[in-house]
Short mmCIF file of C-alpha atoms in Angstrom, two decimals:
data_model
loop_
_atom_site.label_atom_id
_atom_site.label_comp_id
_atom_site.label_asym_id
_atom_site.label_seq_id
_atom_site.Cartn_x
_atom_site.Cartn_y
_atom_site.Cartn_z
CA MET L 955 30.48 15.39 -27.72
CA LYS L 956 30.62 15.59 -23.95
CA SER L 957 28.55 18.75 -23.82
CA TYR L 958 25.93 17.06 -25.98
CA ILE L 959 25.59 14.21 -23.48
CA VAL L 960 25.45 16.65 -20.57
CA PHE L 961 22.53 18.36 -22.24
CA ILE L 962 20.64 15.33 -23.49
CA LYS L 963 20.76 13.23 -20.31
CA GLY L 964 18.29 15.46 -18.48
CA LEU L 965 15.67 15.00 -21.16
CA TRP L 966 15.10 11.33 -20.71
CA ARG L 967 17.83 9.11 -19.28
CA GLU L 968 18.09 11.13 -16.06
CA ASN L 969 14.77 12.92 -16.35
CA PRO L 970 14.29 14.69 -12.99
CA VAL L 971 10.66 13.61 -12.62
CA PHE L 972 10.44 10.20 -14.26
CA ARG L 973 13.89 8.83 -13.45
CA GLN L 974 15.04 10.73 -10.34
CA ILE L 975 11.56 11.28 -8.82
CA LEU L 976 12.58 14.80 -7.77
CA GLY L 977 10.46 17.93 -7.58
CA MET L 978 7.31 16.02 -6.69
CA CYS L 979 5.65 19.02 -5.02
CA PRO L 980 5.02 21.08 -8.18
CA THR L 981 4.69 17.90 -10.27
CA LEU L 982 1.72 16.73 -8.26
CA ALA L 983 0.26 20.09 -7.35
CA VAL L 984 0.06 22.19 -10.52
CA THR L 985 -0.52 19.62 -13.25
CA GLY L 986 -4.33 19.88 -13.26
CA TYR L 987 -4.21 22.08 -16.36
CA LEU L 988 -1.73 21.95 -19.24
CA ALA L 989 -1.26 25.75 -19.12
CA ASN L 990 -0.23 25.55 -15.46
CA GLY L 991 2.14 22.72 -16.22
CA ILE L 992 3.86 24.62 -19.03
CA ALA L 993 4.09 27.83 -16.96
CA MET L 994 5.59 26.01 -14.00
CA GLY L 995 8.01 24.16 -16.27
CA LEU L 996 9.22 27.35 -17.94
CA ALA L 997 9.58 29.11 -14.58
CA VAL L 998 11.76 26.26 -13.36
CA VAL L 999 13.80 26.30 -16.58
CA PHE L 1000 14.55 30.00 -16.10
CA VAL L 1001 15.44 29.71 -12.41
CA LEU L 1002 17.49 26.58 -12.95
CA VAL L 1003 19.48 27.89 -15.89
CA ALA L 1004 20.12 31.30 -14.35
CA SER L 1005 21.14 30.06 -10.91
CA SER L 1006 23.25 27.20 -12.27
CA THR L 1007 25.16 29.60 -14.50
CA VAL L 1008 25.72 32.14 -11.74
CA ILE L 1009 26.74 29.54 -9.18
CA SER L 1010 29.09 27.94 -11.65
CA VAL L 1011 30.72 31.31 -12.28
CA PHE L 1012 31.30 31.84 -8.56
CA ARG L 1013 31.97 28.18 -7.69
CA LYS L 1014 35.56 28.81 -6.64
CA LEU L 1015 34.66 31.80 -4.46
CA ILE L 1016 31.90 30.17 -2.46
CA PRO L 1017 33.28 28.61 0.74
CA LYS L 1018 32.30 24.96 1.21
CA GLN L 1019 30.86 25.56 4.69
CA VAL L 1020 28.25 28.09 3.59
CA ARG L 1021 27.53 26.83 0.11
CA MET L 1022 23.90 25.87 0.85
CA PRO L 1023 22.82 29.30 2.16
CA THR L 1024 24.65 30.93 -0.74
CA PHE L 1025 22.84 28.73 -3.26
CA ILE L 1026 19.52 29.52 -1.61
CA VAL L 1027 20.15 33.27 -1.79
CA ILE L 1028 21.03 33.08 -5.49
CA ILE L 1029 18.08 30.78 -6.31
CA ALA L 1030 15.67 32.92 -4.29
CA THR L 1031 16.71 36.02 -6.24
CA PHE L 1032 15.69 34.43 -9.51
CA VAL L 1033 12.51 32.97 -8.04
CA VAL L 1034 11.44 36.42 -6.89
CA LEU L 1035 12.13 37.72 -10.40
CA VAL L 1036 9.90 35.02 -11.91
CA ASP L 1037 7.21 35.52 -9.29
CA TYR L 1038 7.02 39.28 -9.87
CA PHE L 1039 7.16 38.80 -13.64
CA LEU L 1040 4.20 36.43 -13.54
CA ARG L 1041 2.24 38.65 -11.17
CA ALA L 1042 2.76 41.68 -13.36
CA ASN L 1043 2.15 40.11 -16.76
CA TYR L 1044 -0.03 37.05 -16.13
CA PRO L 1045 -1.96 37.77 -12.92
CA PHE L 1046 -4.53 35.05 -13.67
CA LEU L 1047 -1.91 32.37 -14.16
CA SER L 1048 0.01 33.61 -11.13
CA LYS L 1049 -3.09 33.25 -8.98
CA LYS L 1050 -3.68 29.72 -10.24
CA LEU L 1051 -0.13 28.62 -9.51
CA GLY L 1052 -0.51 30.10 -6.04
CA PRO L 1053 2.25 29.37 -3.57
CA TYR L 1054 4.00 26.97 -5.90
CA VAL L 1055 6.00 29.67 -7.66
CA PRO L 1056 7.70 30.96 -4.46
CA LEU L 1057 8.16 27.31 -3.51
CA ILE L 1058 10.53 26.83 -6.46
CA VAL L 1059 13.19 28.07 -4.03
CA VAL L 1060 13.11 24.76 -2.23
CA ASN L 1061 12.61 22.65 -5.35
CA CYS L 1062 15.05 19.78 -4.94
CA ILE L 1063 15.78 19.58 -8.67
CA ILE L 1064 17.36 23.03 -8.54
CA MET L 1065 19.23 22.47 -5.27
CA GLY L 1066 20.29 19.04 -6.49
CA ARG L 1067 21.78 20.34 -9.73
CA GLN L 1068 23.80 22.97 -7.83
CA GLU L 1069 25.16 20.39 -5.40
CA ALA L 1070 25.77 17.68 -7.95
CA PHE L 1071 26.83 19.62 -10.99
CA SER L 1072 27.24 23.36 -11.25
CA SER L 1073 29.35 23.77 -8.09
CA LYS L 1074 31.93 21.43 -9.65
CA ASN L 1075 31.77 22.10 -13.38
CA PRO L 1076 32.62 24.91 -15.78
CA VAL L 1077 30.05 27.47 -16.80
CA TRP L 1078 29.20 26.16 -20.27
CA LEU L 1079 28.58 22.61 -19.05
CA SER L 1080 26.55 23.83 -16.07
CA PHE L 1081 24.41 25.91 -18.40
CA LEU L 1082 23.74 22.92 -20.66
CA ASP L 1083 23.06 20.62 -17.74
CA ALA L 1084 20.56 23.06 -16.24
CA LEU L 1085 18.87 23.56 -19.60
CA GLY L 1086 18.55 19.83 -20.19
CA MET L 1087 17.19 19.15 -16.71
CA GLY L 1088 14.78 22.08 -16.96
CA ILE L 1089 13.43 20.97 -20.33
CA GLY L 1090 13.16 17.40 -19.04
CA PHE L 1091 11.14 18.65 -16.09
CA THR L 1092 8.90 20.69 -18.40
CA LEU L 1093 8.37 17.68 -20.67
CA ALA L 1094 7.33 15.57 -17.70
CA LEU L 1095 4.88 18.22 -16.51
CA ILE L 1096 3.45 18.52 -20.04
CA ILE L 1097 2.87 14.77 -20.28
CA LEU L 1098 1.27 14.58 -16.85
CA SER L 1099 -0.90 17.67 -17.21
CA THR L 1100 -2.08 16.70 -20.69
CA VAL L 1101 -3.37 13.40 -19.34
CA ARG L 1102 -4.95 15.07 -16.33
CA GLU L 1103 -6.58 17.95 -18.18
CA ILE L 1104 -8.07 15.72 -20.88
CA LEU L 1105 -9.47 13.21 -18.41
CA GLY L 1106 -10.28 15.62 -15.61
CA PHE L 1107 -11.93 18.38 -17.61
CA GLY L 1108 -12.26 17.09 -21.18
CA THR L 1109 -10.29 20.09 -22.39
CA LEU L 1110 -6.77 20.89 -23.58
CA LEU L 1111 -5.38 24.35 -22.87
CA GLY L 1112 -8.95 25.32 -22.09
CA HIS L 1113 -10.43 24.15 -25.40
CA PRO L 1114 -12.90 21.29 -25.28
CA VAL L 1115 -11.40 18.37 -27.18
CA LEU L 1116 -13.60 15.47 -26.25
CA GLY L 1117 -17.05 16.73 -27.12
CA GLN L 1118 -20.36 16.63 -25.34
CA TRP L 1119 -20.61 12.92 -24.60
CA PHE L 1120 -17.63 13.01 -22.28
CA THR L 1121 -18.21 13.15 -18.55
CA PRO L 1122 -15.10 14.53 -16.83
CA TRP L 1123 -13.43 12.23 -14.33
CA VAL L 1124 -13.42 14.52 -11.33
CA ILE L 1125 -10.79 12.40 -9.60
CA MET L 1126 -8.20 13.36 -12.21
CA ALA L 1127 -8.56 17.04 -11.31
CA LEU L 1128 -8.12 16.21 -7.61
CA PRO L 1129 -4.85 15.35 -5.83
CA PRO L 1130 -5.49 11.56 -5.99
CA GLY L 1131 -5.61 11.87 -9.78
CA ALA L 1132 -2.10 13.33 -9.75
CA PHE L 1133 -0.77 10.39 -7.76
CA LEU L 1134 -2.67 7.86 -9.86
CA SER L 1135 -1.57 9.21 -13.23
CA LEU L 1136 2.04 9.74 -12.12
CA GLY L 1137 2.09 6.19 -10.78
CA VAL L 1138 0.69 4.71 -13.97
CA ILE L 1139 3.09 6.71 -16.17
CA LEU L 1140 6.07 5.70 -14.00
CA GLY L 1141 4.97 2.09 -14.16
CA VAL L 1142 4.71 2.14 -17.93
CA ILE L 1143 8.11 3.86 -18.31
CA ASN L 1144 9.79 1.41 -15.94
CA THR L 1145 8.31 -1.53 -17.81
CA PHE L 1146 9.70 -0.30 -21.12
CA GLN L 1147 13.02 0.61 -19.53
CA LYS L 1148 13.36 -2.90 -18.15
CA LYS L 1149 12.59 -4.41 -21.52
CA SER L 1150 15.10 -2.24 -23.36
CA THR L 1151 17.95 -2.96 -20.93
CA ARG L 1152 17.34 -6.69 -20.90
CA MET R 1369 2.87 -52.20 -2.25
CA LYS R 1370 3.70 -48.83 -3.64
CA LEU R 1371 5.26 -46.35 -1.26
CA LEU R 1372 5.08 -42.70 -2.02
CA VAL R 1373 7.59 -40.35 -0.45
CA THR R 1374 6.45 -36.74 -0.37
CA THR R 1375 7.06 -33.66 1.70
CA SER R 1376 4.34 -32.00 3.72
CA PRO R 1377 1.51 -30.93 3.47
CA HIS R 1378 0.02 -34.40 3.43
CA ILE R 1379 -3.60 -33.51 4.06
CA ARG R 1380 -5.18 -31.43 1.38
CA SER R 1381 -8.54 -29.74 1.59
CA SER R 1382 -10.99 -30.57 -1.13
CA LEU R 1383 -11.80 -26.87 -1.21
CA SER R 1384 -10.10 -25.24 -4.15
CA LEU R 1385 -9.90 -21.63 -5.18
CA HIS R 1386 -12.42 -21.84 -7.96
CA LYS R 1387 -14.84 -23.79 -5.75
CA VAL R 1388 -14.67 -21.01 -3.17
CA MET R 1389 -15.20 -18.28 -5.72
CA TYR R 1390 -18.14 -19.96 -7.44
CA THR R 1391 -19.76 -20.80 -4.09
CA VAL R 1392 -19.61 -17.13 -3.13
CA ILE R 1393 -21.22 -16.19 -6.44
CA LEU R 1394 -23.93 -18.82 -5.84
CA CYS R 1395 -24.60 -17.37 -2.40
CA LEU R 1396 -24.98 -13.94 -3.99
CA LEU R 1397 -27.60 -15.21 -6.42
CA PRO R 1398 -30.75 -14.52 -4.32
CA ALA R 1399 -29.83 -10.85 -3.94
CA LEU R 1400 -28.73 -10.68 -7.57
CA PHE R 1401 -31.96 -12.18 -8.89
CA TRP R 1402 -33.96 -9.74 -6.83
CA GLY R 1403 -31.87 -6.83 -8.08
CA VAL R 1404 -32.40 -7.79 -11.70
CA TYR R 1405 -36.11 -8.42 -11.13
CA TYR R 1406 -36.67 -5.19 -9.23
CA PHE R 1407 -34.56 -2.84 -11.35
CA HIS R 1408 -35.36 -4.61 -14.64
CA ILE R 1409 -33.16 -5.03 -17.67
CA ARG R 1410 -30.75 -2.22 -16.82
CA ALA R 1411 -29.53 -4.09 -13.76
CA LEU R 1412 -28.82 -7.12 -15.95
CA PHE R 1413 -26.85 -4.96 -18.39
CA LEU R 1414 -24.92 -3.50 -15.48
CA LEU R 1415 -24.09 -6.98 -14.20
CA ILE R 1416 -22.95 -8.19 -17.62
CA THR R 1417 -20.89 -5.06 -18.27
CA CYS R 1418 -19.07 -5.23 -14.95
CA SER R 1419 -18.35 -8.95 -15.22
CA LEU R 1420 -17.12 -8.68 -18.81
CA SER R 1421 -14.96 -5.71 -18.00
CA THR R 1422 -13.23 -7.33 -15.03
CA VAL R 1423 -12.68 -10.65 -16.81
CA VAL R 1424 -11.37 -9.02 -19.99
CA THR R 1425 -9.05 -6.73 -17.98
CA GLU R 1426 -7.66 -9.74 -16.13
CA VAL R 1427 -7.03 -11.59 -19.40
CA ILE R 1428 -5.27 -8.56 -20.91
CA PHE R 1429 -3.02 -8.12 -17.88
CA LYS R 1430 -2.09 -11.78 -17.75
CA LYS R 1431 -1.34 -11.83 -21.48
CA VAL R 1432 0.79 -8.69 -21.33
CA ARG R 1433 2.75 -10.09 -18.42
CA ARG R 1434 2.99 -13.49 -20.13
CA LYS R 1435 1.52 -15.31 -17.16
CA PRO R 1436 -0.99 -18.16 -17.27
CA VAL R 1437 -4.49 -16.79 -17.74
CA SER R 1438 -6.28 -17.71 -14.55
CA ILE R 1439 -9.78 -16.40 -15.11
CA GLY R 1440 -11.04 -19.95 -14.59
CA ASP R 1441 -10.69 -19.48 -10.83
CA GLY R 1442 -13.61 -17.06 -10.94
CA SER R 1443 -12.00 -14.35 -8.83
CA ALA R 1444 -12.23 -11.72 -11.57
CA LEU R 1445 -15.84 -12.72 -12.23
CA LEU R 1446 -16.61 -12.41 -8.52
CA THR R 1447 -15.05 -8.94 -8.46
CA GLY R 1448 -17.23 -7.94 -11.40
CA VAL R 1449 -20.38 -9.31 -9.79
CA LEU R 1450 -19.64 -7.58 -6.48
CA LEU R 1451 -18.87 -4.31 -8.27
CA ALA R 1452 -22.19 -4.44 -10.13
CA MET R 1453 -23.94 -5.08 -6.83
CA VAL R 1454 -22.58 -1.93 -5.20
CA LEU R 1455 -23.30 0.42 -8.11
CA PRO R 1456 -26.51 2.37 -8.72
CA PRO R 1457 -28.60 0.30 -11.17
CA TYR R 1458 -29.05 3.14 -13.67
CA LEU R 1459 -25.38 4.08 -13.92
CA PRO R 1460 -24.17 4.72 -17.50
CA LEU R 1461 -22.66 1.45 -18.65
CA TRP R 1462 -19.32 2.89 -19.79
CA MET R 1463 -18.75 4.10 -16.24
CA ALA R 1464 -19.43 0.61 -14.95
CA ALA R 1465 -16.94 -0.79 -17.49
CA LEU R 1466 -14.34 1.76 -16.37
CA GLY R 1467 -14.97 0.77 -12.76
CA GLY R 1468 -14.35 -2.86 -13.60
CA PHE R 1469 -11.15 -2.00 -15.42
CA ILE R 1470 -9.88 0.08 -12.48
CA ALA R 1471 -10.93 -2.57 -9.97
CA ILE R 1472 -8.81 -5.25 -11.63
CA SER R 1473 -5.92 -3.10 -12.90
CA LEU R 1474 -5.29 -0.69 -10.02
CA GLY R 1475 -7.01 -2.79 -7.38
CA LYS R 1476 -5.43 -6.15 -8.02
CA GLU R 1477 -2.99 -6.65 -10.88
CA VAL R 1478 -0.58 -3.80 -10.08
CA PHE R 1479 -0.02 -5.41 -6.69
CA GLY R 1480 0.84 -8.72 -8.33
CA GLY R 1481 -2.52 -10.39 -8.82
CA LEU R 1482 -4.81 -12.45 -6.63
CA GLY R 1483 -3.59 -12.73 -3.05
CA TYR R 1484 -1.36 -9.68 -3.11
CA ASN R 1485 -3.91 -6.89 -3.23
CA ILE R 1486 -4.23 -4.59 -0.23
CA PHE R 1487 -7.76 -3.36 -0.88
CA ASN R 1488 -10.93 -5.11 -1.88
CA PRO R 1489 -10.84 -4.69 -5.70
CA ALA R 1490 -14.59 -4.23 -6.17
CA LEU R 1491 -14.76 -1.54 -3.50
CA LEU R 1492 -11.66 0.15 -4.89
CA GLY R 1493 -13.37 0.28 -8.28
CA ARG R 1494 -16.40 1.84 -6.68
CA ALA R 1495 -14.29 4.32 -4.72
CA PHE R 1496 -12.63 5.42 -7.97
CA LEU R 1497 -16.02 5.88 -9.64
CA MET R 1498 -17.34 7.69 -6.56
CA ALA R 1499 -14.47 10.18 -6.72
CA SER R 1500 -14.71 10.54 -10.50
CA PHE R 1501 -18.45 10.78 -11.03
CA PRO R 1502 -19.99 11.88 -7.73
CA VAL R 1503 -23.29 12.91 -9.35
CA GLN R 1504 -23.93 9.68 -11.23
CA LEU R 1505 -22.85 7.55 -8.29
CA THR R 1506 -25.39 9.17 -5.99
CA THR R 1507 -28.31 9.19 -8.41
CA TRP R 1508 -30.64 6.44 -7.36
CA GLY R 1509 -33.86 5.35 -8.85
CA ILE R 1510 -36.66 2.86 -8.84
CA PRO R 1511 -38.30 1.64 -12.04
CA ALA R 1512 -41.13 3.88 -13.17
CA ARG R 1513 -43.12 1.28 -15.03
CA ALA R 1514 -43.33 -2.41 -14.34
CA SER R 1515 -42.26 -3.39 -17.81
CA TRP R 1516 -39.21 -5.39 -18.69
CA VAL R 1517 -37.92 -3.18 -21.46
CA SER R 1518 -38.54 0.06 -19.64
CA VAL R 1519 -35.48 2.08 -18.82
CA ASP R 1520 -37.43 4.92 -17.24
CA ALA R 1521 -36.78 5.48 -13.63
CA ILE R 1522 -37.92 7.85 -10.94
CA THR R 1523 -35.02 9.43 -9.14
CA GLN R 1524 -35.31 8.93 -5.43
CA ALA R 1525 -33.05 9.31 -2.47
CA THR R 1526 -31.96 6.19 -0.64
CA PRO R 1527 -33.51 5.41 2.75
CA LEU R 1528 -30.27 6.47 4.43
CA ALA R 1529 -30.39 9.90 2.82
CA THR R 1530 -34.01 10.47 3.78
CA THR R 1531 -33.78 9.16 7.33
CA LEU R 1532 -30.47 10.40 8.70
CA PRO R 1533 -30.92 13.54 10.81
CA LYS R 1534 -27.96 15.29 9.19
CA PHE R 1535 -29.84 15.36 5.86
CA SER R 1536 -33.52 15.69 6.62
CA GLY R 1537 -34.44 13.20 9.27
CA ASN R 1538 -38.13 13.52 8.64
CA GLY R 1539 -39.11 9.98 7.94
CA ILE R 1540 -38.69 6.60 9.57
CA TYR R 1541 -38.40 4.26 6.62
CA PRO R 1542 -40.65 1.19 7.02
CA LEU R 1543 -38.46 -1.75 7.94
CA GLN R 1544 -40.47 -4.26 5.88
CA LYS R 1545 -39.53 -2.36 2.74
CA LEU R 1546 -35.88 -2.55 3.67
CA LEU R 1547 -36.16 -6.23 4.47
CA PHE R 1548 -37.81 -7.17 1.18
CA GLY R 1549 -35.77 -4.82 -0.98
CA LEU R 1550 -38.51 -2.42 -2.05
CA HIS R 1551 -36.45 0.75 -1.98
CA PRO R 1552 -33.87 2.55 -4.10
CA GLY R 1553 -30.26 1.63 -3.59
CA SER R 1554 -27.39 -0.17 -5.21
CA MET R 1555 -28.33 -3.09 -7.41
CA GLY R 1556 -27.32 -5.89 -5.07
CA GLU R 1557 -27.72 -4.34 -1.66
CA VAL R 1558 -31.47 -3.83 -1.48
CA PHE R 1559 -32.69 -7.39 -0.84
CA SER R 1560 -31.76 -7.86 2.80
CA ILE R 1561 -33.29 -11.31 3.26
CA GLY R 1562 -31.39 -12.71 0.29
CA LEU R 1563 -28.13 -11.30 1.58
CA ILE R 1564 -28.69 -12.70 5.08
CA VAL R 1565 -29.56 -16.16 3.72
CA GLY R 1566 -26.60 -16.14 1.32
CA GLY R 1567 -24.24 -14.93 4.03
CA LEU R 1568 -25.39 -17.56 6.51
CA ILE R 1569 -24.91 -20.31 3.91
CA LEU R 1570 -21.41 -18.97 3.26
CA ILE R 1571 -20.64 -19.12 6.97
CA ALA R 1572 -22.22 -22.56 7.38
CA LEU R 1573 -20.02 -23.87 4.56
CA ARG R 1574 -16.99 -22.46 6.43
CA ILE R 1575 -16.03 -20.37 3.41
CA ALA R 1576 -16.52 -17.12 5.28
CA ASP R 1577 -15.43 -16.79 8.87
CA PHE R 1578 -18.26 -15.84 11.23
CA ARG R 1579 -16.09 -13.52 13.34
CA ILE R 1580 -15.96 -10.45 11.14
CA PRO R 1581 -19.69 -10.28 10.28
CA LEU R 1582 -20.64 -11.06 13.87
CA ALA R 1583 -18.30 -8.44 15.32
CA ALA R 1584 -19.48 -5.86 12.81
CA ILE R 1585 -23.16 -6.58 13.45
CA LEU R 1586 -22.70 -6.47 17.25
CA THR R 1587 -20.70 -3.23 17.12
CA LEU R 1588 -23.13 -1.57 14.76
CA THR R 1589 -26.11 -2.63 16.88
CA ILE R 1590 -24.61 -1.59 20.21
CA LEU R 1591 -23.19 1.70 19.01
CA SER R 1592 -26.29 2.74 17.09
CA SER R 1593 -28.56 1.82 20.03
CA VAL R 1594 -26.48 4.10 22.22
CA PHE R 1595 -27.21 6.96 19.84
CA TYR R 1596 -30.81 5.84 19.29
CA PHE R 1597 -31.72 5.79 22.95
CA THR R 1598 -29.82 8.90 23.97
CA GLY R 1599 -29.75 11.22 20.98
CA LYS R 1600 -32.09 13.32 18.97
CA ASN R 1601 -34.06 11.22 16.47
CA TYR R 1602 -31.19 9.06 15.26
CA PRO R 1603 -32.34 6.00 13.29
CA SER R 1604 -32.85 2.71 15.07
CA PRO R 1605 -30.29 -0.12 15.13
CA ALA R 1606 -32.56 -2.26 12.94
CA PHE R 1607 -32.57 0.49 10.34
CA HIS R 1608 -28.77 0.71 10.47
CA LEU R 1609 -28.50 -3.04 9.91
CA LEU R 1610 -30.89 -3.22 6.97
CA ALA R 1611 -30.36 0.05 5.14
CA GLY R 1612 -27.55 0.68 2.70
CA GLY R 1613 -24.85 -1.82 1.93
CA PHE R 1614 -24.09 -3.07 5.42
CA LEU R 1615 -25.24 -6.67 4.99
CA LEU R 1616 -23.54 -7.04 1.60
CA GLY R 1617 -20.36 -5.50 3.02
CA ALA R 1618 -20.31 -7.46 6.25
CA PHE R 1619 -21.07 -10.89 4.76
CA PHE R 1620 -19.40 -10.75 1.37
CA MET R 1621 -16.72 -8.05 1.38
CA ALA R 1622 -15.35 -7.98 4.89
CA THR R 1623 -14.90 -11.76 4.66
CA ASP R 1624 -12.61 -11.62 1.64
CA PRO R 1625 -9.66 -13.78 2.76
CA VAL R 1626 -7.05 -11.66 0.99
CA THR R 1627 -7.74 -8.21 2.36
CA THR R 1628 -8.85 -9.02 5.91
CA PRO R 1629 -6.84 -10.34 8.89
CA TYR R 1630 -6.01 -14.03 9.06
CA THR R 1631 -5.77 -14.26 12.83
CA LYS R 1632 -8.90 -14.99 14.84
CA LYS R 1633 -8.33 -12.10 17.23
CA GLY R 1634 -7.57 -9.82 14.30
CA ARG R 1635 -10.88 -10.66 12.70
CA TRP R 1636 -12.74 -9.46 15.79
CA VAL R 1637 -10.73 -6.23 15.67
CA PHE R 1638 -11.52 -5.77 11.98
CA GLY R 1639 -15.25 -6.30 12.53
CA VAL R 1640 -15.43 -3.94 15.50
CA GLY R 1641 -13.50 -1.24 13.63
CA MET R 1642 -15.68 -1.61 10.58
CA GLY R 1643 -18.94 -1.42 12.53
CA ALA R 1644 -17.82 1.62 14.52
CA LEU R 1645 -16.59 3.48 11.43
CA ILE R 1646 -19.89 2.85 9.64
CA VAL R 1647 -21.92 4.34 12.49
CA PHE R 1648 -19.68 7.39 12.74
CA ILE R 1649 -19.58 8.05 8.99
CA ARG R 1650 -23.34 7.60 8.69
CA LEU R 1651 -24.22 9.82 11.63
CA PHE R 1652 -21.48 12.45 11.51
CA GLY R 1653 -19.64 12.14 8.19
CA GLY R 1654 -20.27 13.94 4.93
CA TYR R 1655 -21.74 10.93 3.15
CA PRO R 1656 -25.01 9.12 3.81
CA GLU R 1657 -23.31 5.73 3.54
CA GLY R 1658 -20.02 4.62 5.05
CA VAL R 1659 -19.75 0.90 4.39
CA MET R 1660 -17.38 1.21 1.43
CA TYR R 1661 -14.98 3.61 3.14
CA SER R 1662 -15.00 1.76 6.44
CA ILE R 1663 -14.09 -1.53 4.74
CA LEU R 1664 -11.37 0.16 2.67
CA ILE R 1665 -9.97 1.91 5.76
CA MET R 1666 -9.94 -1.34 7.72
CA ASN R 1667 -8.31 -3.07 4.71
CA SER R 1668 -5.42 -0.66 5.05
CA PHE R 1669 -5.07 -1.57 8.74
CA THR R 1670 -5.09 -5.30 8.03
CA PRO R 1671 -1.29 -5.82 7.89
CA LEU R 1672 -0.94 -3.96 11.20
CA ILE R 1673 -3.74 -5.96 12.81
CA ASN R 1674 -2.15 -9.19 11.58
CA ARG R 1675 1.20 -8.24 13.05
CA LEU R 1676 -0.20 -7.22 16.45
CA THR R 1677 -2.50 -10.22 16.88
CA ARG R 1678 -0.17 -12.97 15.75
CA PRO R 1679 -0.67 -15.88 18.17
CA LEU R 1680 2.32 -17.08 20.18
CA PRO R 1681 3.83 -20.32 18.99
CA LEU R 1682 3.70 -23.15 21.53
CA GLY R 1683 6.26 -22.39 24.22
CA GLY R 1684 7.08 -19.02 22.70
CA LYS R 1685 7.72 -15.96 24.80
CA LYS R 1686 6.11 -12.57 24.52
#
């Protein structure tokens, strides 16, 4: 039962983007297209799960004083793996994501999970926690990038979905559109959250 | 004898919110009538669409939040009218409706409603449309045929775009045309005389404070004369005053009591900043017109200006 809660909490109740407001850099920067959002989400899932598991395995060996540099080294290893994988297999996607794949190293969701969870918990739980948080992050990116791609380009995954009459809202493809749509989504979620807890 | 014990305030002004709002709309009427007459039926549709969209959005927000519906005060209607006045007359109507929705929802209601908004809602709506549909928002026209049902229009650049040296700088636009509103432009900004008369009435009725318009006009005149008399074929100060949306902005938008400073000194600062920004954006910026952005930028400085210009209370120390 406990492992179930550890997994499920990252999806919604402690969703890294919508509830913890973490990882804003990729959230705002790569959500112009749904494909970018999914790719970034999956990359983070892989890095998060792999580094959480590894760090949890070695949690008793890592000295407290140098835990941050150690985490960074482990995370960076997996980020380089993802980066090279994308460059080799999906060069177009890799170019579109630009510097935001290497920047996963300093993504505060990943660092936060190591500090708050996997450095203190057994391997199985750390794995589940990382998986839940990663999927929660991916879900958030999917929601945000679906809204932005439909309104900003009139397409979904590159296919036109809104027909000829639609004039794309250029602002949604630009950085202000990311802030606007994230703000509106957060507002709506908070409103419902308030109502359900009352 | 009946004695009434009450707390202060004891003197109440007869001026109420809805009186203020409807007076502003009345003062806008000359320019509005001219806009509808000059741009024909499409301008009227634009006006109706914007007003409906802002009022309906306000009603929806108030209902959802279970607050008293306060559209009777006319503030949402005024936002809609102002929005229609700063949009190109031949804009697709659904864009105008979207602008009205954004103006009220993101510009006013998310901050808590009337009195809490940081930015002028109508201008925020226009800024959103400008960023979303840059092509449609910079397509201007004048009616092709003088018929009331005609929706044909000849696309033409605004006087600012044809006169500013950074674009072409080949023509000095005749000032009479600017004065009488015989040129392409936003629906409500073309008729300069109407805007001046309406603005002066607003100031005479003490609904708008004279400081911001005066400071903006003085700054714009002085700064643009400096460029006019020293630089290479920059437009004249009179052109700067009459072209584009300056008069509408200075008299009707920069005097909005919510989004501009409430101190007297602060109002001078706001006007000077606005005038200077307009000249710099027009002469050196990427856009032909800078009134919207300069008012929005100064709106964002308003809390700071208020804090720095707060008058000392009697006997207070610095």
